[in-house]
Each structure stands twice: as C-alpha cells, then as structure tokens.
Amino acid sequence: MSQELEFLGYSFNDSGILVDKDNKRFVFTTQKEYEILGEAITEYVYEILEKKFNFQKLYFDEDNTEESSFIYASQNYKDCSEIIIFINGSGVVRAGQWARSIIINENIDMGTQFEYYKKLSSNDRGIVVFNTNDNISKKGNTKMNSKDAIEHALFAYKKFIVPYNFSKIVIIAHSYGGTVTQNLLETFDDLNSNIRCIVLTDASFNTKKVVEKKLKNVPPIINYIISNKKLGEIIKKDDCIVYASAGTEKHERSSGVCVEAAINYINSYLNN
C-alpha cells in the first residue's frame, strides 16, 4: 500500500473496495480532502503498475525526469509482435485509471485498466499505457511534448511505438481518449495498416472528419457507448465505426463493464 494512502487512513480490501481503518467505505467530506485522496490513489495505481504488473516507467526525457512526462510499458514490449495501447480520458485520471470516482466509490478493478492487463497480457503481447493528462510538473511548468493529451499521445506514439516492428497494434481508449486516438490515426496514416482494431469506451470520435480526410488505413473501430441495452448489442453502424452497448448507462463505468466484450472483440482480430 502506498505511503500516501496509508497516511490518509485508507486501504483497499480483498474485494478492491476502498475502506478506512474501521473497514468502512469512503464518505465524502470536502472537495479538498477528496482531491488529496485522489492524488494518493494516483500514486497507488502507479505503484501497482510497477510492482504487481512489473511495468517499466519510460520518461519522454530521461535526462530531465522532473520536467518530463512518462508512460508505462511491459518490460518486453519492444520485443513483442503484438502491442496493446491504453489511452485514458480527460481530467484528473492518470496512467492505469479509467475513472477515479469509480475507484473511490465502487472498487479498484472497475475504475482501473487492471482487468484488461490481466486478460490481454502474454509473452508475445506487450502493454503500453499512455499518461495523457500528465502535463504539468511539480514546479508548475508545462511538460515538454505533453502540453495536452493530444501532444502527449503523438509524442509517445512517435517515440515508443513507431521505431519498433509491431505486426499487430490495438488501441483501447475511453471518453476523450477517442479524440486523441483520432488524432493518432490522422497523423500516422501511413503506419496505420498494422493497427488491427480500435476499442473505444463511450468515447468521442468524429467519424465525419475521418471520412473527409480520406485516410488510407482506417482499422475496424467499435465504440461501447452507454445504453440500457444488453452488453455488446449493436446499436448502430456509422461510416467507419460500430456502436455497441457498454452494458451500463453510466459513462464512468463503461470501460469496466464492457471489459469481456471488448477483449473478445480484440482477440477476434489478433487471433486471425
């Protein structure tokens, strides 16, 4: 357990539920205390990525780590033929998280990307976790090549993905991460032929813009959107995207609820 979280008197029980020293669930007090708790959870998630999943922390600039953004990746990712890239939404969430509010109020598995790592990792399949909201240093400076989510993702993709010979690439993105993914497709169109599929979870994605740009390589895309329909039920099809039910009507829960359907979709393309 991270020192920050322990200092605040919280821990996650065996069911992944955040509890205090009396084994009681979190109760909101003030916004300031909620934000302090959220920052402690960010550090705890980083700790899990490094210690449980054995991910390496890769800085944009190894010579100036205090002012540099970073991503996480499995130790052997450069040697893998298949790679899964994770892109979170906007706001306070950092690498490894889908929704902070779900981590705090429901459980850690529903609010993080952990279940995806467990079910998708293999010896020949690497994991890369972007950290698109890591834009400001502790000194208050804008981090180089990471002034916003899009710049972060474009730089991370160019530095950590493009140089390596991945035969199969999958992108999983939540919420605003869909717009970030769209920018990746537009910027690296010549390289997109190796992207086998894209999974979005209740994400923003401008299909009209993609069609207008006449991209050469648009992979299969599915967007699991909030709906009262059963998980995976097809809701509609657009020019280059399929919309399916995420199995929940709550935006923040979409990634956690649709995990099994998303993984089956991914494997259907990676296993071909």
Short mmCIF file of C-alpha atoms in Angstrom, two decimals:
data_model
loop_
_atom_site.label_atom_id
_atom_site.label_comp_id
_atom_site.label_asym_id
_atom_site.label_seq_id
_atom_site.Cartn_x
_atom_site.Cartn_y
_atom_site.Cartn_z
CA MET A 1 0.00 0.00 0.00
CA SER A 2 1.34 3.45 -0.90
CA GLN A 3 2.52 5.61 1.99
CA GLU A 4 0.25 8.47 0.90
CA LEU A 5 -2.87 6.32 1.02
CA GLU A 6 -1.87 4.69 4.30
CA PHE A 7 -1.18 8.12 5.83
CA LEU A 8 -4.73 9.17 4.99
CA GLY A 9 -6.04 6.07 6.77
CA TYR A 10 -7.31 4.20 3.73
CA SER A 11 -6.59 0.89 2.04
CA PHE A 12 -8.21 -1.43 -0.48
CA ASN A 13 -9.68 -4.61 0.97
CA ASP A 14 -9.60 -8.05 -0.68
CA SER A 15 -12.61 -7.09 -2.81
CA GLY A 16 -10.85 -4.00 -4.10
CA ILE A 17 -13.09 -1.66 -2.12
CA LEU A 18 -11.59 1.47 -0.58
CA VAL A 19 -12.09 1.37 3.21
CA ASP A 20 -10.83 3.25 6.25
CA LYS A 21 -9.20 1.79 9.37
CA ASP A 22 -12.63 0.77 10.67
CA ASN A 23 -13.34 -1.10 7.42
CA LYS A 24 -15.94 1.49 6.43
CA ARG A 25 -16.33 2.74 2.88
CA PHE A 26 -15.30 6.22 1.83
CA VAL A 27 -17.66 9.06 2.75
CA PHE A 28 -17.25 12.43 1.03
CA THR A 29 -16.34 15.31 3.34
CA THR A 30 -14.79 18.22 1.43
CA GLN A 31 -13.59 18.69 -2.14
CA LYS A 32 -10.06 19.40 -0.91
CA GLU A 33 -9.86 16.13 1.02
CA TYR A 34 -11.35 14.28 -1.96
CA GLU A 35 -8.63 15.69 -4.24
CA ILE A 36 -5.88 14.77 -1.76
CA LEU A 37 -7.26 11.24 -1.64
CA GLY A 38 -7.39 11.18 -5.43
CA GLU A 39 -3.72 12.12 -5.68
CA ALA A 40 -2.84 9.36 -3.23
CA ILE A 41 -4.77 6.88 -5.36
CA THR A 42 -2.84 8.00 -8.43
CA GLU A 43 0.42 7.16 -6.66
CA TYR A 44 -1.04 3.83 -5.52
CA VAL A 45 -2.04 2.91 -9.08
CA TYR A 46 1.45 3.81 -10.30
CA GLU A 47 2.82 1.53 -7.58
CA ILE A 48 0.62 -1.34 -8.76
CA LEU A 49 1.73 -0.84 -12.35
CA GLU A 50 5.36 -1.07 -11.29
CA LYS A 51 5.23 -3.75 -8.59
CA LYS A 52 2.33 -6.04 -9.49
CA PHE A 53 2.40 -5.80 -13.28
CA ASN A 54 6.15 -5.15 -13.47
CA PHE A 55 5.70 -2.32 -15.96
CA GLN A 56 8.63 -0.03 -16.66
CA LYS A 57 8.34 3.73 -16.38
CA LEU A 58 9.54 5.38 -19.59
CA TYR A 59 10.23 9.11 -19.49
CA PHE A 60 9.94 11.38 -22.50
CA ASP A 61 13.31 12.83 -21.45
CA GLU A 62 15.46 10.57 -19.28
CA ASP A 63 17.87 13.45 -18.60
CA ASN A 64 15.20 15.69 -17.06
CA THR A 65 12.69 13.44 -15.33
CA GLU A 66 11.30 16.15 -13.03
CA GLU A 67 10.05 18.16 -16.01
CA SER A 68 9.25 15.18 -18.22
CA SER A 69 6.07 13.25 -18.74
CA PHE A 70 6.17 9.47 -18.86
CA ILE A 71 4.30 6.34 -19.86
CA TYR A 72 4.29 2.76 -18.62
CA ALA A 73 5.07 -0.35 -20.64
CA SER A 74 5.62 -4.04 -20.08
CA GLN A 75 9.29 -4.94 -19.75
CA ASN A 76 9.48 -6.83 -23.03
CA TYR A 77 7.16 -4.67 -25.11
CA LYS A 78 9.82 -3.76 -27.72
CA ASP A 79 10.32 -7.44 -28.50
CA CYS A 80 6.64 -8.30 -28.86
CA SER A 81 4.90 -8.75 -32.18
CA GLU A 82 1.59 -7.54 -30.73
CA ILE A 83 1.06 -4.39 -28.69
CA ILE A 84 -1.97 -3.02 -26.81
CA ILE A 85 -2.03 0.75 -26.23
CA PHE A 86 -4.21 2.25 -23.48
CA ILE A 87 -5.41 5.87 -23.61
CA ASN A 88 -7.46 7.30 -20.75
CA GLY A 89 -9.98 10.13 -20.82
CA SER A 90 -9.50 13.75 -19.78
CA GLY A 91 -9.32 15.31 -16.33
CA VAL A 92 -7.62 14.02 -13.20
CA VAL A 93 -7.09 10.40 -14.24
CA ARG A 94 -3.55 9.25 -14.87
CA ALA A 95 -1.91 6.15 -16.34
CA GLY A 96 -3.73 2.98 -15.34
CA GLN A 97 -7.02 4.68 -14.44
CA TRP A 98 -10.34 4.85 -16.24
CA ALA A 99 -12.35 6.73 -13.60
CA ARG A 100 -11.17 8.00 -10.22
CA SER A 101 -14.70 8.32 -8.87
CA ILE A 102 -15.33 4.64 -9.57
CA ILE A 103 -12.08 3.62 -7.86
CA ILE A 104 -13.07 5.60 -4.77
CA ASN A 105 -16.79 4.84 -4.61
CA GLU A 106 -17.09 1.37 -6.16
CA ASN A 107 -13.92 -0.71 -6.50
CA ILE A 108 -10.46 -0.52 -7.96
CA ASP A 109 -10.95 -3.12 -10.71
CA MET A 110 -13.97 -1.31 -12.15
CA GLY A 111 -12.18 2.04 -12.18
CA THR A 112 -8.77 0.97 -13.48
CA GLN A 113 -7.33 -0.78 -16.52
CA PHE A 114 -6.08 -3.72 -14.42
CA GLU A 115 -8.58 -6.31 -15.68
CA TYR A 116 -7.58 -5.55 -19.26
CA TYR A 117 -3.89 -6.07 -18.45
CA LYS A 118 -4.61 -9.40 -16.76
CA LYS A 119 -6.67 -10.74 -19.64
CA LEU A 120 -4.65 -9.35 -22.56
CA SER A 121 -1.04 -9.77 -21.47
CA SER A 122 1.04 -12.63 -22.84
CA ASN A 123 4.68 -13.40 -23.64
CA ASP A 124 4.28 -12.15 -27.19
CA ARG A 125 1.85 -9.33 -26.45
CA GLY A 126 3.08 -6.12 -24.86
CA ILE A 127 1.19 -3.42 -22.98
CA VAL A 128 1.81 0.32 -23.34
CA VAL A 129 -0.05 2.77 -21.08
CA PHE A 130 -0.15 6.41 -22.13
CA ASN A 131 -0.42 9.10 -19.45
CA THR A 132 -2.11 11.83 -21.43
CA ASN A 133 -3.13 14.08 -18.52
CA ASP A 134 0.39 14.29 -17.09
CA ASN A 135 1.00 17.79 -18.42
CA ILE A 136 2.24 19.96 -15.54
CA SER A 137 5.38 19.40 -13.44
CA LYS A 138 5.53 19.77 -9.66
CA LYS A 139 7.15 23.16 -10.26
CA GLY A 140 4.11 24.27 -12.24
CA ASN A 141 5.76 24.13 -15.65
CA THR A 142 4.20 22.68 -18.78
CA LYS A 143 5.92 19.40 -19.55
CA MET A 144 7.77 19.31 -22.85
CA ASN A 145 5.94 17.39 -25.59
CA SER A 146 3.00 16.94 -23.23
CA LYS A 147 1.21 20.28 -23.05
CA ASP A 148 -2.09 18.44 -23.55
CA ALA A 149 -3.43 14.95 -24.16
CA ILE A 150 -3.04 15.03 -27.93
CA GLU A 151 0.55 16.27 -27.89
CA HIS A 152 1.41 13.66 -25.25
CA ALA A 153 -0.04 10.82 -27.31
CA LEU A 154 1.53 11.95 -30.59
CA PHE A 155 4.97 12.18 -29.00
CA ALA A 156 4.61 8.90 -27.10
CA TYR A 157 3.48 7.10 -30.25
CA LYS A 158 6.36 8.50 -32.28
CA LYS A 159 8.98 7.74 -29.61
CA PHE A 160 7.80 4.44 -28.14
CA ILE A 161 5.72 2.78 -30.89
CA VAL A 162 6.84 3.86 -34.37
CA PRO A 163 10.51 2.75 -34.10
CA TYR A 164 9.60 -0.88 -33.38
CA ASN A 165 8.33 -3.58 -35.69
CA PHE A 166 4.93 -4.40 -34.20
CA SER A 167 2.95 -6.50 -36.64
CA LYS A 168 -0.30 -6.08 -34.73
CA ILE A 169 -1.38 -2.98 -32.79
CA VAL A 170 -4.59 -2.44 -30.81
CA ILE A 171 -5.70 0.83 -29.21
CA ILE A 172 -8.14 0.97 -26.28
CA ALA A 173 -9.39 4.46 -25.38
CA HIS A 174 -12.02 5.92 -23.07
CA SER A 175 -14.00 9.16 -23.39
CA TYR A 176 -11.77 12.00 -24.73
CA GLY A 177 -9.22 9.31 -25.47
CA GLY A 178 -11.29 8.69 -28.59
CA THR A 179 -10.43 12.15 -29.91
CA VAL A 180 -6.79 11.52 -29.03
CA THR A 181 -6.93 8.24 -30.96
CA GLN A 182 -8.49 10.02 -33.92
CA ASN A 183 -5.52 12.40 -34.00
CA LEU A 184 -3.14 9.43 -33.97
CA LEU A 185 -4.93 7.94 -36.98
CA GLU A 186 -4.77 11.22 -38.88
CA THR A 187 -1.11 11.88 -38.05
CA PHE A 188 0.27 8.40 -38.68
CA ASP A 189 -1.99 7.33 -41.55
CA ASP A 190 0.88 5.73 -43.47
CA LEU A 191 1.62 3.48 -40.49
CA ASN A 192 -1.95 2.53 -39.60
CA SER A 193 -2.03 -0.70 -41.60
CA ASN A 194 -0.64 -2.55 -38.57
CA ILE A 195 -3.47 -1.37 -36.32
CA ARG A 196 -5.75 -4.39 -36.21
CA CYS A 197 -8.63 -2.73 -34.37
CA ILE A 198 -9.59 0.10 -32.04
CA VAL A 199 -11.83 -0.27 -28.99
CA LEU A 200 -13.47 2.89 -27.65
CA THR A 201 -15.50 3.08 -24.45
CA ASP A 202 -18.17 5.77 -24.54
CA ALA A 203 -15.65 7.89 -26.40
CA SER A 204 -15.69 10.99 -28.57
CA PHE A 205 -14.77 10.29 -32.19
CA ASN A 206 -15.54 12.47 -35.23
CA THR A 207 -16.29 9.98 -37.98
CA LYS A 208 -17.22 12.74 -40.43
CA LYS A 209 -13.78 14.28 -40.10
CA VAL A 210 -12.07 10.92 -40.61
CA VAL A 211 -14.11 10.27 -43.76
CA GLU A 212 -13.43 13.77 -45.10
CA LYS A 213 -9.69 13.30 -44.69
CA LYS A 214 -9.89 10.14 -46.82
CA LEU A 215 -7.41 8.25 -44.69
CA LYS A 216 -5.83 5.28 -46.41
CA ASN A 217 -5.80 2.97 -43.42
CA VAL A 218 -8.78 3.07 -41.07
CA PRO A 219 -8.92 -0.09 -38.93
CA PRO A 220 -12.13 -1.66 -37.58
CA ILE A 221 -13.45 0.50 -34.74
CA ILE A 222 -16.06 -0.29 -32.11
CA ASN A 223 -17.39 2.20 -29.57
CA TYR A 224 -19.07 0.73 -26.48
CA ILE A 225 -21.48 3.50 -25.56
CA ILE A 226 -23.76 3.92 -22.57
CA SER A 227 -27.11 2.25 -23.14
CA ASN A 228 -29.89 0.35 -21.40
CA LYS A 229 -29.47 -2.46 -23.92
CA LYS A 230 -27.58 -5.64 -23.10
CA LEU A 231 -23.80 -5.63 -23.29
CA GLY A 232 -22.48 -5.90 -26.82
CA GLU A 233 -25.79 -5.36 -28.60
CA ILE A 234 -25.20 -3.39 -31.80
CA ILE A 235 -26.94 -0.02 -31.65
CA LYS A 236 -25.91 1.49 -34.99
CA LYS A 237 -23.19 1.49 -37.62
CA ASP A 238 -21.52 4.61 -39.00
CA ASP A 239 -19.15 5.15 -41.92
CA CYS A 240 -16.16 3.65 -40.14
CA ILE A 241 -17.37 2.71 -36.68
CA VAL A 242 -19.74 0.29 -34.97
CA TYR A 243 -21.61 1.44 -31.86
CA ALA A 244 -22.47 -1.25 -29.32
CA SER A 245 -23.94 -1.18 -25.83
CA ALA A 246 -21.44 -0.90 -22.99
CA GLY A 247 -23.94 -2.65 -20.74
CA THR A 248 -24.33 0.36 -18.48
CA GLU A 249 -25.96 3.78 -18.54
CA LYS A 250 -23.15 5.39 -16.55
CA HIS A 251 -20.29 6.91 -18.56
CA GLU A 252 -17.64 6.33 -15.88
CA ARG A 253 -18.46 2.61 -15.66
CA SER A 254 -18.39 1.89 -19.39
CA SER A 255 -14.78 0.66 -19.59
CA GLY A 256 -15.11 -1.58 -16.57
CA VAL A 257 -18.45 -3.11 -17.50
CA CYS A 258 -17.65 -3.87 -21.14
CA VAL A 259 -14.27 -5.49 -20.47
CA GLU A 260 -15.24 -9.03 -21.50
CA ALA A 261 -16.95 -7.91 -24.71
CA ALA A 262 -14.03 -5.62 -25.54
CA ILE A 263 -11.47 -8.38 -25.03
CA ASN A 264 -13.44 -10.83 -27.16
CA TYR A 265 -13.57 -8.20 -29.91
CA ILE A 266 -9.82 -7.60 -29.68
CA ASN A 267 -8.95 -11.29 -29.71
CA SER A 268 -11.13 -11.84 -32.77
CA TYR A 269 -8.76 -9.58 -34.71
CA LEU A 270 -5.47 -10.53 -33.07
CA ASN A 271 -6.07 -14.25 -33.43
CA ASN A 272 -6.81 -14.08 -37.16
#
